[in-house]
Coordinates of C-alpha atoms in Angstrom, one line a residue:
M1 CA -6.5 7.3 8.4
P2 CA -5.7 3.2 6.6
R3 CA -4.7 0.2 8.5
V4 CA -3.0 -2.2 7.3
N5 CA -1.7 -5.6 9.4
H6 CA 2.8 -7.0 9.0
T7 CA 3.2 -10.3 10.0
I8 CA 6.1 -12.5 10.2
D9 CA 7.7 -16.1 11.5
D10 CA 10.4 -16.8 13.7
R11 CA 12.5 -18.0 10.6
S12 CA 12.5 -14.0 9.9
P13 CA 16.3 -13.2 11.2
L14 CA 14.5 -9.5 12.1
I15 CA 14.1 -11.2 15.4
R16 CA 17.1 -11.0 17.4
Y17 CA 17.0 -14.0 19.6
A18 CA 19.8 -14.0 21.9
P19 CA 22.3 -15.2 23.7
A20 CA 23.6 -17.1 20.4
G21 CA 22.6 -20.4 21.1
T22 CA 19.8 -21.0 23.4
W23 CA 17.2 -20.5 21.1
S24 CA 16.5 -23.2 18.6
L25 CA 13.5 -24.2 16.3
G26 CA 11.1 -26.7 17.5
S27 CA 11.1 -31.3 15.7
R28 CA 8.6 -31.6 14.2
T29 CA 10.2 -35.2 15.0
L30 CA 10.0 -35.0 18.6
D31 CA 7.4 -32.6 19.8
P32 CA 4.5 -34.7 18.2
L33 CA 1.6 -31.4 18.6
A34 CA 4.5 -29.2 16.8
S35 CA 1.7 -29.6 13.3
R36 CA -0.6 -26.5 15.3
Y37 CA 2.1 -24.5 14.8
S38 CA 1.8 -22.4 11.7
N39 CA 3.4 -21.9 9.2
N40 CA 3.4 -25.9 8.7
G41 CA 4.6 -26.1 12.3
T42 CA 7.6 -23.5 13.1
F43 CA 8.4 -22.6 16.4
T44 CA 11.4 -21.3 18.0
L45 CA 11.7 -22.4 21.2
C46 CA 13.7 -21.7 24.2
T47 CA 14.9 -22.5 27.5
T48 CA 17.2 -20.1 29.2
A49 CA 17.0 -18.0 31.4
G50 CA 17.4 -14.6 30.2
A51 CA 17.0 -16.2 27.1
S52 CA 14.9 -13.3 24.8
A53 CA 13.9 -12.2 21.2
T54 CA 14.3 -9.6 20.2
F55 CA 12.0 -6.9 17.2
T56 CA 11.2 -3.1 16.2
F57 CA 8.4 -2.1 14.4
N58 CA 6.6 1.4 12.7
G59 CA 3.3 1.1 13.9
T60 CA 0.6 1.1 16.5
G61 CA 0.0 -1.8 17.7
I62 CA 2.3 -5.8 17.5
W63 CA 1.0 -9.0 19.1
I64 CA 3.2 -11.9 19.7
H65 CA 1.8 -15.5 18.5
G66 CA 3.4 -18.8 20.5
A67 CA 2.0 -21.6 22.6
R68 CA 1.0 -22.2 25.7
R69 CA 1.7 -25.7 27.1
N70 CA 1.9 -27.6 30.5
N71 CA 5.8 -27.4 30.2
H72 CA 5.6 -22.8 29.5
G73 CA 6.3 -20.9 32.3
P74 CA 6.7 -17.0 33.6
Y75 CA 7.5 -14.6 31.0
E76 CA 9.0 -10.9 30.1
I77 CA 7.6 -8.3 28.3
N78 CA 9.3 -5.0 27.1
L79 CA 7.7 -2.5 25.6
D80 CA 9.2 0.9 25.5
N81 CA 11.1 0.1 28.4
D82 CA 8.0 -1.1 30.3
V83 CA 8.2 -4.1 31.9
K84 CA 5.1 -6.9 31.8
R85 CA 5.2 -10.2 33.6
F86 CA 3.2 -13.1 32.5
D87 CA 3.6 -16.6 32.6
G88 CA 2.5 -18.9 30.1
F89 CA 1.1 -22.0 31.4
Q90 CA -2.2 -23.8 30.4
A91 CA -3.2 -27.5 31.6
V92 CA -5.3 -27.3 28.0
E93 CA -2.4 -27.3 25.2
D94 CA -2.8 -23.4 23.0
F95 CA -1.5 -23.0 20.3
T96 CA -1.4 -19.8 17.5
T97 CA -2.8 -17.7 21.0
P98 CA -1.4 -14.7 21.7
L99 CA 1.6 -14.3 24.6
F100 CA 1.5 -10.6 24.5
S101 CA -0.7 -7.9 22.6
A102 CA -1.0 -4.0 23.1
D103 CA -2.9 -1.9 20.9
N104 CA -3.5 2.0 20.9
L105 CA 0.1 3.0 20.8
F106 CA 1.3 6.5 19.5
N107 CA 2.2 5.8 15.1
G108 CA 5.6 5.4 16.0
L109 CA 8.9 3.6 16.4
H110 CA 9.1 0.8 18.7
T111 CA 11.8 -1.9 20.4
I112 CA 9.8 -5.3 22.2
S113 CA 11.4 -7.9 23.1
I114 CA 9.9 -11.2 25.5
T115 CA 12.3 -13.4 28.0
N116 CA 12.1 -16.2 30.0
R117 CA 12.4 -15.8 33.7
R118 CA 11.5 -19.7 34.2
D119 CA 13.5 -20.2 38.2
T120 CA 16.0 -22.9 37.6
S121 CA 14.4 -25.1 39.9
D122 CA 10.6 -24.6 37.9
A123 CA 9.8 -27.9 35.8
R124 CA 7.8 -25.5 33.2
P125 CA 11.5 -24.1 31.3
Y126 CA 9.7 -23.4 28.0
L127 CA 8.9 -20.0 26.2
D128 CA 8.5 -20.4 22.7
I129 CA 7.6 -18.5 20.2
D130 CA 5.7 -19.2 16.8
F131 CA 5.0 -15.2 14.5
I132 CA 4.4 -11.5 15.0
T133 CA 1.9 -9.5 14.0
W134 CA 2.2 -5.7 14.1
T135 CA -0.3 -2.9 12.9
A136 CA 0.9 0.1 11.4
E137 CA -0.6 3.4 9.6
V138 CA -0.6 3.7 5.4
Q139 CA -0.3 6.8 3.6
N140 CA -4.0 5.7 2.2
A141 CA -6.4 2.6 1.4
S142 CA -5.2 3.5 -2.5
A143 CA -1.2 2.7 -2.7
S144 CA 0.0 -0.4 -4.4
Q145 CA 2.1 -3.1 -4.4
V146 CA 4.9 -3.9 -6.9
V147 CA 6.6 -7.0 -7.6
I148 CA 10.5 -6.6 -8.1
P149 CA 11.8 -10.0 -9.5
H150 CA 15.3 -10.5 -8.5
T151 CA 16.2 -10.4 -12.4
A152 CA 14.9 -6.9 -13.2
G153 CA 17.1 -3.9 -14.1
A154 CA 17.0 -2.0 -10.7
F155 CA 18.8 -4.1 -8.8
Q156 CA 22.4 -4.3 -9.8
Y157 CA 25.0 -7.2 -7.9
E158 CA 28.9 -6.5 -8.6
P159 CA 30.9 -8.0 -9.2
A160 CA 28.9 -9.6 -11.8
S161 CA 31.2 -12.4 -12.2
A162 CA 30.7 -13.1 -7.6
W163 CA 26.4 -14.1 -8.3
N164 CA 25.2 -17.0 -9.7
Q165 CA 21.2 -18.2 -10.5
P166 CA 20.3 -21.2 -8.7
V167 CA 16.9 -22.7 -9.2
S168 CA 14.5 -24.2 -7.6
A169 CA 10.8 -24.5 -7.3
G170 CA 11.0 -22.7 -4.0
F171 CA 11.7 -19.2 -5.2
N172 CA 8.7 -16.5 -6.7
S173 CA 9.8 -16.8 -9.6
T174 CA 11.8 -19.7 -9.9
T175 CA 15.4 -18.4 -10.4
A176 CA 17.3 -16.6 -7.8
H177 CA 20.8 -14.8 -6.8
F178 CA 23.1 -16.4 -4.9
T179 CA 26.5 -15.5 -3.6
T180 CA 28.6 -16.8 -1.1
T181 CA 31.3 -14.1 -2.0
T182 CA 32.9 -11.3 1.0
N183 CA 31.6 -8.0 0.8
A184 CA 29.6 -9.2 -2.6
E185 CA 26.3 -6.8 -2.8
A186 CA 23.4 -5.9 -4.2
S187 CA 21.8 -2.7 -4.7
L188 CA 18.5 -1.7 -5.3
T189 CA 17.2 1.6 -6.4
F190 CA 13.5 2.4 -6.8
T191 CA 10.7 4.7 -5.7
G192 CA 8.2 4.3 -3.0
S193 CA 6.8 4.2 1.0
A194 CA 8.2 0.9 2.0
I195 CA 10.5 -1.5 0.8
S196 CA 10.6 -5.4 1.3
V197 CA 13.1 -7.7 0.8
F198 CA 12.7 -11.2 -0.1
G199 CA 15.6 -14.6 0.0
A200 CA 16.0 -17.7 1.8
V201 CA 17.8 -18.7 5.2
S202 CA 19.3 -22.1 6.3
G203 CA 22.6 -23.1 7.9
T204 CA 24.9 -22.2 4.6
T205 CA 23.5 -18.5 4.6
A206 CA 24.9 -15.8 6.1
P207 CA 25.4 -13.3 7.9
Y208 CA 24.7 -9.6 6.4
S209 CA 24.2 -5.9 6.0
V210 CA 21.2 -3.4 4.7
Q211 CA 21.9 0.0 4.1
L212 CA 18.9 2.0 3.1
D213 CA 20.0 5.6 1.6
N214 CA 22.8 7.4 3.7
Q215 CA 21.8 6.2 7.2
P216 CA 24.3 3.4 9.0
A217 CA 24.2 0.1 7.8
Q218 CA 21.8 -2.8 9.8
N219 CA 23.2 -6.0 10.2
F220 CA 21.6 -9.4 10.0
D221 CA 21.4 -13.3 10.6
G222 CA 20.5 -15.0 7.6
R223 CA 22.0 -18.0 10.0
V224 CA 18.8 -21.2 10.7
N225 CA 19.6 -24.8 10.6
E226 CA 16.4 -25.3 8.4
Y227 CA 16.0 -24.5 5.1
T228 CA 13.3 -21.1 4.4
P229 CA 12.9 -20.2 1.3
Q230 CA 10.9 -16.4 0.5
T231 CA 11.6 -15.4 3.9
M232 CA 11.1 -11.6 4.8
L233 CA 14.7 -10.0 4.8
Y234 CA 13.9 -7.1 5.7
F235 CA 11.3 -4.0 5.6
A236 CA 11.6 -0.3 5.7
D237 CA 8.2 2.0 5.4
N238 CA 7.2 5.4 6.2
L239 CA 10.3 6.1 3.5
G240 CA 9.7 10.0 1.8
P241 CA 9.0 11.0 -1.1
G242 CA 11.2 10.8 -4.0
S243 CA 14.4 7.9 -5.0
H244 CA 15.4 5.5 -2.9
T245 CA 18.5 3.0 -2.4
L246 CA 18.3 -0.1 -0.8
K247 CA 21.7 -1.9 -0.9
L248 CA 22.4 -5.4 0.8
V249 CA 26.7 -6.9 1.1
N250 CA 27.3 -11.0 2.3
L251 CA 29.4 -10.8 5.2
P252 CA 29.8 -14.6 5.7
A253 CA 30.8 -16.4 9.6
A254 CA 32.2 -18.8 7.7
E255 CA 33.1 -20.0 4.3
G256 CA 31.1 -21.1 1.8
Q257 CA 27.8 -19.3 3.6
G258 CA 26.6 -17.2 1.6
L259 CA 23.2 -14.2 0.3
L260 CA 20.3 -15.4 -1.4
L261 CA 18.1 -12.7 -3.2
D262 CA 14.6 -13.5 -4.4
Y263 CA 11.9 -10.2 -5.0
A264 CA 11.6 -7.4 -3.3
L265 CA 7.9 -5.7 -2.9
V266 CA 7.5 -1.3 -3.5
V267 CA 4.3 0.1 -2.0
D268 CA 4.0 3.4 -4.0
G269 CA 1.8 6.6 -2.6
G270 CA -1.3 5.7 -3.9
S271 CA -3.1 9.2 -4.1
E272 CA -0.9 10.9 -2.0
T273 CA 1.3 10.9 -5.1
P274 CA 1.4 14.4 -5.8
T275 CA -0.4 14.6 -9.7
T276 CA -0.7 16.9 -12.4
A277 CA -3.8 18.6 -13.7
D278 CA -5.5 16.8 -16.7
T279 CA -5.6 19.8 -19.6
S280 CA -7.1 16.7 -22.3
S281 CA -9.5 16.1 -20.4
G282 CA -10.6 19.5 -21.4
G283 CA -9.6 20.9 -18.5
M284 CA -8.5 24.3 -18.3
S285 CA -4.6 25.0 -17.2
S286 CA -3.0 26.8 -15.3
G287 CA -2.2 29.2 -17.4
V288 CA -5.2 30.0 -18.6
I289 CA -7.5 30.4 -15.5
A290 CA -4.1 33.2 -15.2
G291 CA -5.6 35.3 -18.0
I292 CA -8.8 34.8 -17.5
A293 CA -8.2 36.3 -13.2
V294 CA -6.0 39.0 -14.7
G295 CA -8.3 39.8 -17.2
A296 CA -11.2 40.3 -15.1
V297 CA -8.7 43.0 -13.0
A298 CA -7.9 44.8 -16.1
L299 CA -11.9 44.5 -17.1
L300 CA -12.7 45.8 -13.5
A301 CA -9.9 48.3 -13.2
S302 CA -11.9 49.9 -16.3
F303 CA -15.4 50.3 -15.1
V304 CA -13.6 51.8 -11.9
V305 CA -12.0 54.5 -14.2
A306 CA -14.9 55.4 -15.9
F307 CA -17.7 55.0 -13.3
F308 CA -14.2 58.3 -11.4
F309 CA -14.6 60.6 -15.1
W310 CA -18.5 60.5 -14.7
R311 CA -18.9 62.0 -11.9
K312 CA -16.0 64.9 -11.9
T313 CA -17.5 65.7 -15.3
A314 CA -21.4 65.4 -14.2
G315 CA -21.6 69.5 -13.2
R316 CA -19.6 70.0 -16.5
S317 CA -22.5 70.3 -18.9
K318 CA -20.6 73.0 -21.3
R319 CA -17.5 71.0 -21.6
A320 CA -17.7 69.4 -25.2
S321 CA -15.3 66.9 -23.9
M322 CA -12.0 65.9 -21.8
V323 CA -8.5 64.4 -22.6
I324 CA -7.8 61.6 -19.9
E325 CA -4.1 61.6 -19.3
D326 CA -2.1 58.6 -19.5
R327 CA 0.3 57.5 -16.6
P328 CA 1.5 54.7 -15.2
L329 CA -0.3 52.6 -12.2
P330 CA 0.7 51.4 -9.0
P331 CA 2.6 49.0 -8.8
S332 CA 0.2 45.9 -7.4
S333 CA 0.0 45.0 -3.2
L334 CA -0.6 41.4 -4.4
V335 CA 3.2 40.9 -5.8
Y336 CA 4.2 37.6 -3.5
T337 CA 8.0 38.6 -2.0
P338 CA 9.7 34.9 -1.8
F339 CA 11.0 34.4 1.7
T340 CA 14.7 33.4 1.5
M341 CA 16.8 32.4 5.0
G342 CA 19.4 34.7 3.6
S343 CA 16.7 37.8 3.4
T344 CA 16.3 36.8 7.1
T345 CA 18.4 37.9 9.9
Q346 CA 19.1 35.8 12.6
S347 CA 17.5 38.1 15.6
E348 CA 14.0 38.0 13.3
L349 CA 14.5 34.1 13.3
L350 CA 13.9 33.6 16.7
P351 CA 10.9 33.5 18.7
P352 CA 9.8 37.2 19.9
S353 CA 10.9 36.1 23.2
E354 CA 14.5 35.2 22.7
R355 CA 15.5 38.6 20.0
P356 CA 16.9 41.5 22.0
G357 CA 15.4 43.8 23.3
A358 CA 12.3 41.4 24.5
P359 CA 11.6 41.6 28.5
S360 CA 12.7 38.9 30.1
A361 CA 10.2 36.3 31.8
S362 CA 10.0 38.7 35.4
E363 CA 8.7 41.4 33.8
R364 CA 6.2 39.9 31.5
P365 CA 2.5 40.1 32.6
S366 CA 1.1 36.7 33.7
N367 CA -1.2 36.9 30.1
S368 CA 1.9 37.4 28.2
I369 CA 1.7 37.0 24.1
Y370 CA 5.1 35.8 24.1
P371 CA 4.9 32.2 22.8
R372 CA 6.7 29.4 25.0
S373 CA 8.5 26.9 23.2
S374 CA 7.1 23.4 23.3
M375 CA 9.8 21.6 21.9
S376 CA 12.0 22.5 25.0
Q377 CA 10.0 20.4 27.3
V378 CA 9.7 17.5 25.8
S379 CA 13.2 15.5 26.8
S380 CA 12.7 13.1 23.3
A381 CA 10.5 11.6 21.4
G382 CA 9.1 9.4 23.3
G383 CA 7.6 12.3 25.4
S384 CA 6.8 11.3 28.6
R385 CA 4.1 8.6 27.3
P386 CA 1.9 6.5 30.1
P387 CA 2.2 2.9 30.9
Y388 CA -0.4 0.5 29.5
T389 CA -2.1 -1.7 31.5
A390 CA -2.2 -5.3 31.7
N391 CA -5.4 -7.0 32.2
P392 CA -6.6 -10.5 31.8
S393 CA -10.0 -10.5 33.4
E394 CA -11.5 -8.1 31.6
P395 CA -10.4 -8.8 28.0
D396 CA -10.8 -6.5 25.3
S397 CA -14.1 -7.5 23.2
P398 CA -13.2 -10.1 21.3
R399 CA -12.2 -10.4 17.4
E400 CA -12.4 -12.4 14.0
R401 CA -9.4 -14.0 13.9
S402 CA -7.7 -13.2 10.4
Y403 CA -4.2 -13.5 9.5
P404 CA -3.0 -11.7 7.3
A405 CA -2.4 -13.6 4.0
S406 CA 1.1 -11.2 2.5
V407 CA 4.6 -11.4 3.6
S408 CA 6.4 -9.1 5.6
T409 CA 8.5 -7.8 8.0
H410 CA 11.1 -6.1 9.8
A411 CA 9.7 -2.3 10.4
Y412 CA 12.7 -0.4 11.0
H413 CA 12.1 3.6 9.4
P414 CA 14.8 5.5 9.3
P415 CA 15.4 8.5 11.7
D416 CA 14.5 12.7 10.6
S417 CA 13.3 15.2 11.7
K418 CA 10.0 14.5 10.6
R419 CA 9.7 10.8 11.4
S420 CA 10.3 12.6 15.2
M421 CA 7.3 15.6 15.2
V422 CA 4.8 12.9 14.4
Q423 CA 6.0 10.6 17.7
L424 CA 5.7 14.4 19.9
S425 CA 2.3 15.1 17.9
H426 CA 0.7 12.2 19.3
T427 CA 2.6 11.4 22.9
A428 CA 0.8 14.3 24.4
D429 CA -2.2 12.4 24.7
Q430 CA -2.1 9.2 24.1
T431 CA -4.5 6.7 25.6
P432 CA -2.9 4.2 27.4
Y433 CA -2.4 0.7 25.5
S434 CA -4.0 -2.3 26.8
A435 CA -1.8 -5.5 27.7
V436 CA -3.6 -8.6 27.3
P437 CA -1.6 -11.5 27.4
D438 CA -5.0 -13.9 28.1
M439 CA -7.6 -12.8 25.8
E440 CA -8.2 -15.2 22.4
E441 CA -7.9 -12.7 19.3
S442 CA -5.6 -12.0 16.5
P443 CA -5.3 -8.3 15.8
P444 CA -8.1 -6.8 13.8
S445 CA -8.4 -7.0 10.3
Y446 CA -7.8 -4.3 7.8
D447 CA -8.3 -5.4 4.7
H448 CA -9.2 -2.2 3.9
A449 CA -6.1 -1.3 3.4
S450 CA -4.5 -3.8 1.6
Y451 CA -1.8 -3.4 -0.8
R452 CA -3.4 -4.1 -3.9
Q453 CA -1.1 -7.4 -5.6

């Protein structure tokens, strides 16, 4: 299945830093090497033992990038409750390097956290994050990406009087929608397999909530000390077919804090979307095909009847004529009866082993044809996945360093039965993923799966 890389900067509200007040933005003034970080020298750092950053994503691979420096110490990675410990110290400082990478994950929902594990007596207290990249599978490589500006009719703002449109060269279209009114909301109706929303974060932007369709709302914090436009505020993929509605609500913690929306990106389903036959190109419609099929059957039946009566009258040479009696045709054996839940009893919906009168487990032979329920043997969607392995001394083959140019972010996916089945099917024969923190590599480049602008 085609894959695509997504990247978010350390400023994204979709990375959850905790506890409050333990993380701060890197300073270009105080750190003479700040320019060696990505995105014009942005990074987020901490020196507090136990301070953590958490991110949830949908995909098959994850890379957390930061710096390894002579004042950086031990840190811990928790990926889906598998915990490993690493050391960020390096005498020759290295920037935009993977602090952790894991590939060959099952395609599903994952949660990863990185925690500062400094010793209070250690002179190496620092841990920082530069950006996060993850790899996700897409339905097909022909999917296209559509930009929806904040002024499009698909966006609805309530109440309209609470929103204004500031002007800034940093916005995608020089303007944006902004509100400081508590509970003011913006909704977007769209059709597609993925959605991302961009806006700005700063010291005056507010916490906000996002609700997709009828799923529970999620809360995010847009407060960042430094103004950063065109920041991903929300991302969701693997959405089901049909129309979806996204609602963002401003939830200021103090007077004057607001929500600023710039634009959205929607990924359509590409060729995966069901299509109807194009009859304008000279092809036959389904009605014509059905008519031909019926005619062919009728013609064949005529030949059969004629042959039957020819054999019957072959020995009756004296008979000058014969009369064929009209009689109704037998009902067709090819008639399809649609299945409906109402036409089936409850016992017929059970597996054979659980129907009334079925032999018990002790009465069945060892080669019984009664099926077992594989679902009952799985305690959770994650299954019993083998732990990943960390092998810094034998890294994977170096891959070409290629940072995705497209913006992206949080990989939230609403729970649904289809997704759960995907997780189960991938967990059964999953290959343990690798965690290689000392490798000089970025995620593999999946240019062939990149969305078209």
